[in-house]
mmCIF file of C-alpha atoms and ligand atoms in Angstrom:
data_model
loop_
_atom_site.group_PDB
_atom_site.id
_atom_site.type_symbol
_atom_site.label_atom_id
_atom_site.label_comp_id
_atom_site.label_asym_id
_atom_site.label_seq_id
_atom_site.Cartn_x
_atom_site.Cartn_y
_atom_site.Cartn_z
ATOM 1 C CA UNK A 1 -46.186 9.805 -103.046
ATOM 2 C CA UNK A 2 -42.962 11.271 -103.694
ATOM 3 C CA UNK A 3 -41.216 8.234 -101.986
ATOM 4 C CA UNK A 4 -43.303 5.741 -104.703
ATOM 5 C CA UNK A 5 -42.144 7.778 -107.670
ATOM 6 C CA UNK A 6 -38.793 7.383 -106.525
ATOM 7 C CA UNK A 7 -39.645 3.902 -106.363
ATOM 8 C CA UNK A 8 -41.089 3.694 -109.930
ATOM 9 C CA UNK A 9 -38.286 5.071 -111.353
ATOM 10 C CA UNK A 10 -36.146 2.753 -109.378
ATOM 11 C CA UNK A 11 -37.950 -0.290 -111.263
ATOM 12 C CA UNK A 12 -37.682 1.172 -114.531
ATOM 13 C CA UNK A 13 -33.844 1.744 -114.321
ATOM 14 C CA UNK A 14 -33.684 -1.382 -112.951
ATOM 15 C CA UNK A 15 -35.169 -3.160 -115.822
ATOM 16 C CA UNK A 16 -33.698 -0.577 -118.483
ATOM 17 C CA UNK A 17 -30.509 -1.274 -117.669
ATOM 18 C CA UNK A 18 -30.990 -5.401 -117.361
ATOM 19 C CA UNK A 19 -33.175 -5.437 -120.651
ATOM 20 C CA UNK A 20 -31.817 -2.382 -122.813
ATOM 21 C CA UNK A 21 -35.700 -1.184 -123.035
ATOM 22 C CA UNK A 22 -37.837 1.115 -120.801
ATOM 23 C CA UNK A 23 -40.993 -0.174 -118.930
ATOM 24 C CA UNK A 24 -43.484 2.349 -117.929
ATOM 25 C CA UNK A 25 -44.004 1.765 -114.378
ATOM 26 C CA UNK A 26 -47.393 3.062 -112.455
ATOM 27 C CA UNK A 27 -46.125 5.129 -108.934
ATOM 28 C CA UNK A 28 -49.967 3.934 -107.984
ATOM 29 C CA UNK A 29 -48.990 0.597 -107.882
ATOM 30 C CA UNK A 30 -48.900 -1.074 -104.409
ATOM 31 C CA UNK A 31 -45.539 -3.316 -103.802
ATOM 32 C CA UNK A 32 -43.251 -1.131 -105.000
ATOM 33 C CA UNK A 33 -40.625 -1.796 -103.047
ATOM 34 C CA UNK A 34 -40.355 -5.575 -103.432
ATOM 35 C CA UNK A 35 -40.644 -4.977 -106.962
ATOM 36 C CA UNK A 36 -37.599 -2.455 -106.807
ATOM 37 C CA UNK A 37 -35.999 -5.288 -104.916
ATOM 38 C CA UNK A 38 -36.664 -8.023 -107.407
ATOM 39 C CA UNK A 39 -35.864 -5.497 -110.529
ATOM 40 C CA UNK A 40 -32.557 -4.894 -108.711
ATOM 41 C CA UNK A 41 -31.290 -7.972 -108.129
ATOM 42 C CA UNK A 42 -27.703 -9.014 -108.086
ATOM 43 C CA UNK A 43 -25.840 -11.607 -106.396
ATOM 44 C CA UNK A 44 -23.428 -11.282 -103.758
ATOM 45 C CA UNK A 45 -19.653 -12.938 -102.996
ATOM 46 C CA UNK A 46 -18.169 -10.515 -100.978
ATOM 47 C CA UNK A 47 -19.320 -9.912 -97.198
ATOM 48 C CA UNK A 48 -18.854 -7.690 -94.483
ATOM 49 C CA UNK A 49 -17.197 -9.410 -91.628
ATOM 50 C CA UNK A 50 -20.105 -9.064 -89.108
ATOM 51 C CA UNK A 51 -21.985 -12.446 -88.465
ATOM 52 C CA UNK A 52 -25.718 -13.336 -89.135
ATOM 53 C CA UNK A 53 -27.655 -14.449 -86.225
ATOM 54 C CA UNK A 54 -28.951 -18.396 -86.537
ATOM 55 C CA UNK A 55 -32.649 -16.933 -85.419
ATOM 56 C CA UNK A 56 -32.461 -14.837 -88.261
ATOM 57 C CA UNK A 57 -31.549 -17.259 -90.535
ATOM 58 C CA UNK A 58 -34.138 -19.446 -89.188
ATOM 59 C CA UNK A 59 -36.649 -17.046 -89.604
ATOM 60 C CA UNK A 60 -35.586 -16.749 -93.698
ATOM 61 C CA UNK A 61 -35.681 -19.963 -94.012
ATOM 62 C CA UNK A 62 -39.546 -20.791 -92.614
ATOM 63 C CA UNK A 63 -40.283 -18.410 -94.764
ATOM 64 C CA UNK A 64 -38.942 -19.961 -97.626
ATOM 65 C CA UNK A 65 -40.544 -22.929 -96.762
ATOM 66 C CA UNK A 66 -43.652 -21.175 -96.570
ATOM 67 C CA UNK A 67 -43.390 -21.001 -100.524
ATOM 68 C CA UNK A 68 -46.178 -22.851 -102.453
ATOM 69 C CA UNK A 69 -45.982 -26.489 -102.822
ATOM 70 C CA UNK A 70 -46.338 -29.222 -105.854
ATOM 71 C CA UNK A 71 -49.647 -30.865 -104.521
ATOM 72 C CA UNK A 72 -48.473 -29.819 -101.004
ATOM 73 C CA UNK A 73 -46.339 -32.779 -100.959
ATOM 74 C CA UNK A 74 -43.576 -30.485 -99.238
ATOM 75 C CA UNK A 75 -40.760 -32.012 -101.131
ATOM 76 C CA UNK A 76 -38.004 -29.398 -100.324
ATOM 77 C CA UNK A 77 -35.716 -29.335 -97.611
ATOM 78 C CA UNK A 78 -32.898 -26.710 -96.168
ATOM 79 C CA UNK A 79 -29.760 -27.767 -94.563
ATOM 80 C CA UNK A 80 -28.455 -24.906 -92.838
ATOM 81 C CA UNK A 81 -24.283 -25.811 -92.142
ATOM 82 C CA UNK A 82 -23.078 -24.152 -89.609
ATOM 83 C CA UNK A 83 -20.775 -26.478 -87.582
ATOM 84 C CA UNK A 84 -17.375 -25.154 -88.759
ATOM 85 C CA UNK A 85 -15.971 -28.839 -89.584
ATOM 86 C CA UNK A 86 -19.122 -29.541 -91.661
ATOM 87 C CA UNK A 87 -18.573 -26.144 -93.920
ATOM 88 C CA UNK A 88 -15.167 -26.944 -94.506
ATOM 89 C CA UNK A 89 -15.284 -30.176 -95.679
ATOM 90 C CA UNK A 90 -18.107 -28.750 -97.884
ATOM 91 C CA UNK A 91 -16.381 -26.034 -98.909
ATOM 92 C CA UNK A 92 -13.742 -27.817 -99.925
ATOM 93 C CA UNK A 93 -15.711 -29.573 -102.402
ATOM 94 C CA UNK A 94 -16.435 -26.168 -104.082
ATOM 95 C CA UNK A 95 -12.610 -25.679 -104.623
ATOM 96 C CA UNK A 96 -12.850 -22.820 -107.283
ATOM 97 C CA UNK A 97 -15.030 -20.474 -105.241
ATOM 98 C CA UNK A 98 -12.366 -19.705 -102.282
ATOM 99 C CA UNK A 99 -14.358 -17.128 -101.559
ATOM 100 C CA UNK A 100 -17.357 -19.111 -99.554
ATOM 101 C CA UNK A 101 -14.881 -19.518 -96.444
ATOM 102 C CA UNK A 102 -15.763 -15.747 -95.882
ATOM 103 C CA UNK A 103 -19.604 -16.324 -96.196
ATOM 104 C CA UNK A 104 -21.069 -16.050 -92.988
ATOM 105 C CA UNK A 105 -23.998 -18.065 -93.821
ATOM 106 C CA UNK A 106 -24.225 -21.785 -96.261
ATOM 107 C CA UNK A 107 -27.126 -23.272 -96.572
ATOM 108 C CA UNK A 108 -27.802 -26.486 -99.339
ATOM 109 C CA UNK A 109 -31.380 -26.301 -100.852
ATOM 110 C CA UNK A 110 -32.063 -30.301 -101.015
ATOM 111 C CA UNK A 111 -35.005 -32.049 -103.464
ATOM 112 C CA UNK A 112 -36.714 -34.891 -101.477
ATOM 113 C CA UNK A 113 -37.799 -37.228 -103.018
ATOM 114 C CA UNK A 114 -37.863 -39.847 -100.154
ATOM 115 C CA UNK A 115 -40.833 -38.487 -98.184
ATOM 116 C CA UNK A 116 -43.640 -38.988 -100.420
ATOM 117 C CA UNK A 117 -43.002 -42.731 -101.147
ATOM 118 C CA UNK A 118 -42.676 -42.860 -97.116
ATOM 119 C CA UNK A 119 -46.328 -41.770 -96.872
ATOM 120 C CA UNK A 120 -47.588 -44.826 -99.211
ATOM 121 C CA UNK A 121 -45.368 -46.905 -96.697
ATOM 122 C CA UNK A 122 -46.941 -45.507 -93.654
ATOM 123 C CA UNK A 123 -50.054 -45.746 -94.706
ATOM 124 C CA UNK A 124 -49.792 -49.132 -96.270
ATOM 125 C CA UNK A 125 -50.648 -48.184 -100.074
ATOM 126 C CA UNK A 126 -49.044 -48.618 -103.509
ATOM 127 C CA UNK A 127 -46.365 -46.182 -104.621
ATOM 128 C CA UNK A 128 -46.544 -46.981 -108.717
ATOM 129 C CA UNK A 129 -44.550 -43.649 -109.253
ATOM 130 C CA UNK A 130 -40.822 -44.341 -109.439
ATOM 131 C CA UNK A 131 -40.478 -42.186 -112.595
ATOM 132 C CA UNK A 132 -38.462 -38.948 -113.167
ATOM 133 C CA UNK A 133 -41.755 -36.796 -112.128
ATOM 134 C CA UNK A 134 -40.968 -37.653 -108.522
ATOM 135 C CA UNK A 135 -37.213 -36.215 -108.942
ATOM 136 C CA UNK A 136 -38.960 -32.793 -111.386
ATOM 137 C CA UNK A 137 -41.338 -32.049 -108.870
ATOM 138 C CA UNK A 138 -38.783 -32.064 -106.023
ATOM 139 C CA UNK A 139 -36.177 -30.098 -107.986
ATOM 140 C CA UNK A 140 -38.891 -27.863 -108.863
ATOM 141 C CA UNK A 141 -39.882 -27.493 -105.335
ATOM 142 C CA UNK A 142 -36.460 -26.968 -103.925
ATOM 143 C CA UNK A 143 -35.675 -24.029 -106.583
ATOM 144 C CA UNK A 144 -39.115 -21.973 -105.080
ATOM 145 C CA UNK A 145 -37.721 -22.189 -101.943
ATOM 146 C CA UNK A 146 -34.662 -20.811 -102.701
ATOM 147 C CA UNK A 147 -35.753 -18.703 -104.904
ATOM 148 C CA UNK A 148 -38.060 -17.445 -101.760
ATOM 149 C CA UNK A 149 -34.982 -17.512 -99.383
ATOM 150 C CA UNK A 150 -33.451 -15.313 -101.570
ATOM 151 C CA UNK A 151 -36.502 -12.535 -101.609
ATOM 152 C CA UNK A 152 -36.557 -12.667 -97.782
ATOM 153 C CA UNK A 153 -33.066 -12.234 -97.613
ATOM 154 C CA UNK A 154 -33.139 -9.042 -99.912
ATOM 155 C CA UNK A 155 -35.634 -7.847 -97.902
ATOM 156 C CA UNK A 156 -33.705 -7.584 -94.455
ATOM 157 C CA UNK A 157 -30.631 -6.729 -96.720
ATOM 158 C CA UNK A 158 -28.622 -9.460 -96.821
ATOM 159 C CA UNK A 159 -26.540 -10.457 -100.371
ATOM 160 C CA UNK A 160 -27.004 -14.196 -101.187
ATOM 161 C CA UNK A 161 -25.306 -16.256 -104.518
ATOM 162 C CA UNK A 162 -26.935 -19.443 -105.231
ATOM 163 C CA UNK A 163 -23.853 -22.134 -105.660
ATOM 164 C CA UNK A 164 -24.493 -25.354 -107.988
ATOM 165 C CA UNK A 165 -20.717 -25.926 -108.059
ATOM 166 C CA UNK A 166 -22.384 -27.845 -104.707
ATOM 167 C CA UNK A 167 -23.355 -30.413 -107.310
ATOM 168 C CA UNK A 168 -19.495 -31.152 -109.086
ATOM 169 C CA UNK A 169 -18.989 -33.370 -106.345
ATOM 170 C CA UNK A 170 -22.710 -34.788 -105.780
ATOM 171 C CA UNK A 171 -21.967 -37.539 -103.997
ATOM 172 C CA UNK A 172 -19.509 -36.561 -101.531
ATOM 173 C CA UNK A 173 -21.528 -33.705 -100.632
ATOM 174 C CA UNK A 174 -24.322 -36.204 -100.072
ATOM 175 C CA UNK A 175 -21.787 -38.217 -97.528
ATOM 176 C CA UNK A 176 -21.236 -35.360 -95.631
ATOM 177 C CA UNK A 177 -24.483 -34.230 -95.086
ATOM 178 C CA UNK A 178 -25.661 -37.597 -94.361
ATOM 179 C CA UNK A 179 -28.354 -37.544 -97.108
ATOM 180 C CA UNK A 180 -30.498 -40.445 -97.102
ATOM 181 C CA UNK A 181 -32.082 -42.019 -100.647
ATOM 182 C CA UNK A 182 -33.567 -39.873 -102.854
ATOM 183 C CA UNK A 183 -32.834 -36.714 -100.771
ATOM 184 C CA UNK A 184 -30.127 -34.331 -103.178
ATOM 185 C CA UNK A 185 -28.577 -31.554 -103.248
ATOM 186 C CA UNK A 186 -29.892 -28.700 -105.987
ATOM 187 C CA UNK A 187 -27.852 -25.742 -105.216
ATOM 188 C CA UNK A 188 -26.194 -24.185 -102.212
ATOM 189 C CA UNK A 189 -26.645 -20.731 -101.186
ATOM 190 C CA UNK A 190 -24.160 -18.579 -99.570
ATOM 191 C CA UNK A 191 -25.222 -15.697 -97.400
ATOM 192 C CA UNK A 192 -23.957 -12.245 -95.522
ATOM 193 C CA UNK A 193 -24.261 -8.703 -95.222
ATOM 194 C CA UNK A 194 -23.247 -7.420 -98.608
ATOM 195 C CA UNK A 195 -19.435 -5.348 -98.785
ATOM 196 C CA UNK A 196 -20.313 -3.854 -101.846
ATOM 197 C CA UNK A 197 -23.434 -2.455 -103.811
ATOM 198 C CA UNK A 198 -22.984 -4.991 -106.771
ATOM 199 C CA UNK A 199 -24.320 -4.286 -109.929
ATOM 200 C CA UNK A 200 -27.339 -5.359 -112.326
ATOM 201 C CA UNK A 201 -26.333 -8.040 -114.805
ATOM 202 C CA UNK A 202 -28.055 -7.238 -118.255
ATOM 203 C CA UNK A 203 -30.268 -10.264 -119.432
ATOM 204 C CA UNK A 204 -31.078 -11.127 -122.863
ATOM 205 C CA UNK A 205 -33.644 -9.131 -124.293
ATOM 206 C CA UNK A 206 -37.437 -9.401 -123.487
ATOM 207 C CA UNK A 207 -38.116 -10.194 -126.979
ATOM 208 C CA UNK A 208 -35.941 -13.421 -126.974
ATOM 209 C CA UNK A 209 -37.109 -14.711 -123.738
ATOM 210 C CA UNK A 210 -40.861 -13.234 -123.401
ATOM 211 C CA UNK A 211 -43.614 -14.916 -125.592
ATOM 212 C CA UNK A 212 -46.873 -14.528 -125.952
ATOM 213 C CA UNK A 213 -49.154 -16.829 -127.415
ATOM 214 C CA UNK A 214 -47.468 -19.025 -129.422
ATOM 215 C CA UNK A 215 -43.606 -19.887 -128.632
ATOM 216 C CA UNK A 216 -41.796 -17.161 -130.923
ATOM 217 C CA UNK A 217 -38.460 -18.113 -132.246
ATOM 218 C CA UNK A 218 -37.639 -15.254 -134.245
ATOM 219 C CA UNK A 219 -33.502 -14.294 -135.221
ATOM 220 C CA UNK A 220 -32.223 -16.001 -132.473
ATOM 221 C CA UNK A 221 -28.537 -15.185 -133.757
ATOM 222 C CA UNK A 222 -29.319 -11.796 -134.513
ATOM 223 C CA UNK A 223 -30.729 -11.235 -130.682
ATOM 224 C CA UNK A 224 -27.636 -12.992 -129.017
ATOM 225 C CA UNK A 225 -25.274 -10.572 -130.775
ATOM 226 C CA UNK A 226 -27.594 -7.828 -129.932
ATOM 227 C CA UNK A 227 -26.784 -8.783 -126.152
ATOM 228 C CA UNK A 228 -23.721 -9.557 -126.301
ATOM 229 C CA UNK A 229 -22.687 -6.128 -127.029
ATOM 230 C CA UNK A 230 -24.949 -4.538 -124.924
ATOM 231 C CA UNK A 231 -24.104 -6.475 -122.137
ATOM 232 C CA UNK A 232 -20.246 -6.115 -122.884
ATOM 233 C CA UNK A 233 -20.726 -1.932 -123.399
ATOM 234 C CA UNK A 234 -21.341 -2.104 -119.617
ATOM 235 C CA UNK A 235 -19.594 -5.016 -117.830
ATOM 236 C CA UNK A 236 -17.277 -6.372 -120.482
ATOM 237 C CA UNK A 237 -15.987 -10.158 -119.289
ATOM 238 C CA UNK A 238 -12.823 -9.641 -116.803
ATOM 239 C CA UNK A 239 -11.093 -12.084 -118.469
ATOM 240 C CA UNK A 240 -11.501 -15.012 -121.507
ATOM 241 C CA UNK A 241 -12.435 -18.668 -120.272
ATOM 242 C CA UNK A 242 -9.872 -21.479 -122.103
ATOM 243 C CA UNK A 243 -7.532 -19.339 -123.865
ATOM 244 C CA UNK A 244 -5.256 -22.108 -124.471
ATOM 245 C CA UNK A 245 -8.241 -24.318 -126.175
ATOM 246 C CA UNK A 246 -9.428 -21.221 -128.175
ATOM 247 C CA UNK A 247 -6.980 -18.124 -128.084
ATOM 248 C CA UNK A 248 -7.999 -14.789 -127.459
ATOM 249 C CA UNK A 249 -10.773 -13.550 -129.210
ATOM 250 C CA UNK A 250 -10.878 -9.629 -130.383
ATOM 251 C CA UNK A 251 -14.509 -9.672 -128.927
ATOM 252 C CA UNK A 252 -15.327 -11.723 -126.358
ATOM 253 C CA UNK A 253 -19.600 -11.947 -124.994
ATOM 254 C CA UNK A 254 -21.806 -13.821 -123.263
ATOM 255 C CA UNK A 255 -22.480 -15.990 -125.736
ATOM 256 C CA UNK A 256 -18.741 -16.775 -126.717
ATOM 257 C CA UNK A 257 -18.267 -17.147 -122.967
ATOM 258 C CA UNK A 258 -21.341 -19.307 -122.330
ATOM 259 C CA UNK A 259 -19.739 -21.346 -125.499
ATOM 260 C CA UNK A 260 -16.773 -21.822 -124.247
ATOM 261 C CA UNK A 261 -18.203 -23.142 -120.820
ATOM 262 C CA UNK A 262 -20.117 -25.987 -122.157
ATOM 263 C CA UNK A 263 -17.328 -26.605 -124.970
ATOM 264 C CA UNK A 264 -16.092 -29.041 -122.029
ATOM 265 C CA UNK A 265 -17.963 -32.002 -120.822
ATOM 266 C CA UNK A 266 -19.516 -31.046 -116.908
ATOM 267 C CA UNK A 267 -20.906 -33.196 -114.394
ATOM 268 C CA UNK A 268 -21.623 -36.073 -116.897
ATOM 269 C CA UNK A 269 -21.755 -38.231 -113.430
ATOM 270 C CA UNK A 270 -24.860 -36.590 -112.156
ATOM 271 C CA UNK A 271 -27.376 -38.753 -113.789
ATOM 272 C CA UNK A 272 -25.470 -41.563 -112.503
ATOM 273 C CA UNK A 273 -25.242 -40.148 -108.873
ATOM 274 C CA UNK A 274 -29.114 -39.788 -108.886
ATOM 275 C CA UNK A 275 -29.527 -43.417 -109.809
ATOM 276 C CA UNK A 276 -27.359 -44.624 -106.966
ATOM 277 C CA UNK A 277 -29.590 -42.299 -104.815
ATOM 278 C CA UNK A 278 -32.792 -44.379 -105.867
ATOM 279 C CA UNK A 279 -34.414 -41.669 -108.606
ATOM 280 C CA UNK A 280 -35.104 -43.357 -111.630
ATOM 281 C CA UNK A 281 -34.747 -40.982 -114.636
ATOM 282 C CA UNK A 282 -37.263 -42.625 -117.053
HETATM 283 C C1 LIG B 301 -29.168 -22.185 -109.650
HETATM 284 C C2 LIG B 301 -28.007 -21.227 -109.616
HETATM 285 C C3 LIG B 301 -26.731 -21.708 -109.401
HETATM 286 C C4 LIG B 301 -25.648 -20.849 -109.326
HETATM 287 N N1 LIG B 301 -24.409 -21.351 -109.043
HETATM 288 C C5 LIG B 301 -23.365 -20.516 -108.878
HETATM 289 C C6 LIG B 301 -22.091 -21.030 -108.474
HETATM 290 O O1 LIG B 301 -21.906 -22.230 -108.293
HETATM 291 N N2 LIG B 301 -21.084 -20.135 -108.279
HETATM 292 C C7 LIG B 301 -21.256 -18.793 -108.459
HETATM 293 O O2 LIG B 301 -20.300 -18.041 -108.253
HETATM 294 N N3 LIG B 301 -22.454 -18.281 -108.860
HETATM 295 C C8 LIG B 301 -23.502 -19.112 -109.056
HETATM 296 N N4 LIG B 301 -24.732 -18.615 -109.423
HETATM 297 C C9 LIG B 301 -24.897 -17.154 -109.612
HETATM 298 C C10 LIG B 301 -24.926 -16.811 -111.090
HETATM 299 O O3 LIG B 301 -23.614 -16.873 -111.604
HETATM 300 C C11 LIG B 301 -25.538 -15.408 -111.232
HETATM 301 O O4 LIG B 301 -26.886 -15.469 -110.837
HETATM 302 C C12 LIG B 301 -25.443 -14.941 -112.676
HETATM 303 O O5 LIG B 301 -24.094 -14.688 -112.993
HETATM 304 C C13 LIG B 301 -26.233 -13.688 -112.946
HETATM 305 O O6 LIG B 301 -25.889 -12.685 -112.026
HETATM 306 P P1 LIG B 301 -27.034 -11.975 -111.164
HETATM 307 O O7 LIG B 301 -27.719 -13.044 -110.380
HETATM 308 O O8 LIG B 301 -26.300 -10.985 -110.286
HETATM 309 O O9 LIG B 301 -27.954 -11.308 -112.128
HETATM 310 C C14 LIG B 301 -25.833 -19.459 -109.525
HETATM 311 C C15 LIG B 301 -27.129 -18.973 -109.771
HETATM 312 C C16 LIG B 301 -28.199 -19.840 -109.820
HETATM 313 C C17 LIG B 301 -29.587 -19.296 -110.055
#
């Protein structure tokens, strides 16, 4: 008992300090502890030099795969890259994140699209679904299961960061790992045992991004500038994004950073790379 109010009050300063609002949180409740692991969440970059054994990664990864499926059509795949020529000629395609090389784990979370058009051939029946559902449901599939990866991995304790910087260079990373038509990339994941505790990254608040009934817009500005201080009163931004483009600014948030980010024009090729990998995005 004492151990699950301990845990209660884990989840609520968990959530209080990623939503600027308290939850009440029931020490009866059963699951406590993955829910003190999900309310806790941060990512990871920086890893103890001490390797991850393959069955263990293995292991996370069946039960990733073991997340629920879009018709069961089982339209996610894992590429675990371990050969040390393979992850550095993908690494190398992630330039800005030097960081990876001391990951002891990469893994690329792939959409597959191929297999389900492969069952109409086996089977000998019409396939009259070439349309952008078939590339959604994939992508959609492939996010669960990394999104499940990255519960198991909490669980034994390992830190993981999702990477879609695997996607600036698409189609080279599609070379390298040999994937075949409509099989892509949606994120890489890096994995290891953590170096340091990490810390809780505020989110905007519950009443911009929590609805109920009927889609709520509300004062959207007003709730951004709400979070961006709140969020900057505990992890202000190490440092401004494209000072030369837009000079220093006397306060500088999430929102001016997120701004800033998609003030430049990034991975306009990727509709074109899925087209040359056979998705059609109508
Ligand atoms: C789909 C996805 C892709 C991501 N890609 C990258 C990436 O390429 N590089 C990186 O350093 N972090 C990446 N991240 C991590 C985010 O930057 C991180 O989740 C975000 O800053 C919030 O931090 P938190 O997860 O600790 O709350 C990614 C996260 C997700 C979910």
């Amino acid at each position: 008992m004492q151990d699950d109010t301990k845990l209660a009050a884990s989840v609520e300063d968990s959530l209080a300090e990623r939503f600027g609002e308290r939850l009440h949180v029931d020490p009866a409740l059963n699951g406590l502890d993955e829910l003190a692991r999900i309310a806790g969440h941060r990512v990871h970059r920086d890893f103890l030099d001490q390797p991850v054994e393959p069955a263990l990664v293995r292991l996370l990864c069946a039960c990733a795969l073991s997340a629920p499926s879009k018709s069961d059509l089982q339209q996610a795949d894992i590429m675990v890259v371990d050969d040390p020529d393979q992850r550095r000629a993908v690494i190398a395609l992630m330039p800005d994140m030097p960081w990876l090389a001391h990951a002891p784990v990469l893994l690329v979370f792939l959409a597959n699209g191929g297999r389900t058009p492969q069952l109409a051939r086996l089977r000998g029946k019409p396939f009259p679904n070439h349309h952008i559902d078939l590339l959604f449901n994939a992508a959609v599939d492939s996010a669960i299961v990394m999104t499940t990866f990255m519960r198991a991995a909490a669980a034994v304790g390992l830190g993981v960061c999702p990477l879609s910087a695997i996607r600036d260079e698409a189609a080279r990373v599609s070379d390298v790992l040999g994937l075949p038509e409509r099989v892509i990339p949606v994120a890489g994941l890096c994995a290891g045992w953590p170096a340091k505790a990490g810390h809780i990254t505020p989110r905007l608040g519950l009443e911009t991004t929590l609805h109920q009934d009927r889609y709520r817009q509300g004062d959207l500005d007003r709730q951004i500038d709400a979070y961006d201080r709140r969020r900057a009163a505990r992890h202000p931004h190490a440092r401004q994004r494209a000072v030369e483009r837009w000079g220093q600014a006397e306060f500088y948030g999430w929102s001016e950073d997120k701004a800033r980010q998609y003030a430049e024009p990034l991975r306009a090729d990727f509709g074109a790379f899925l087209r040359a990998k056979g998705f059609c995005l109508d």
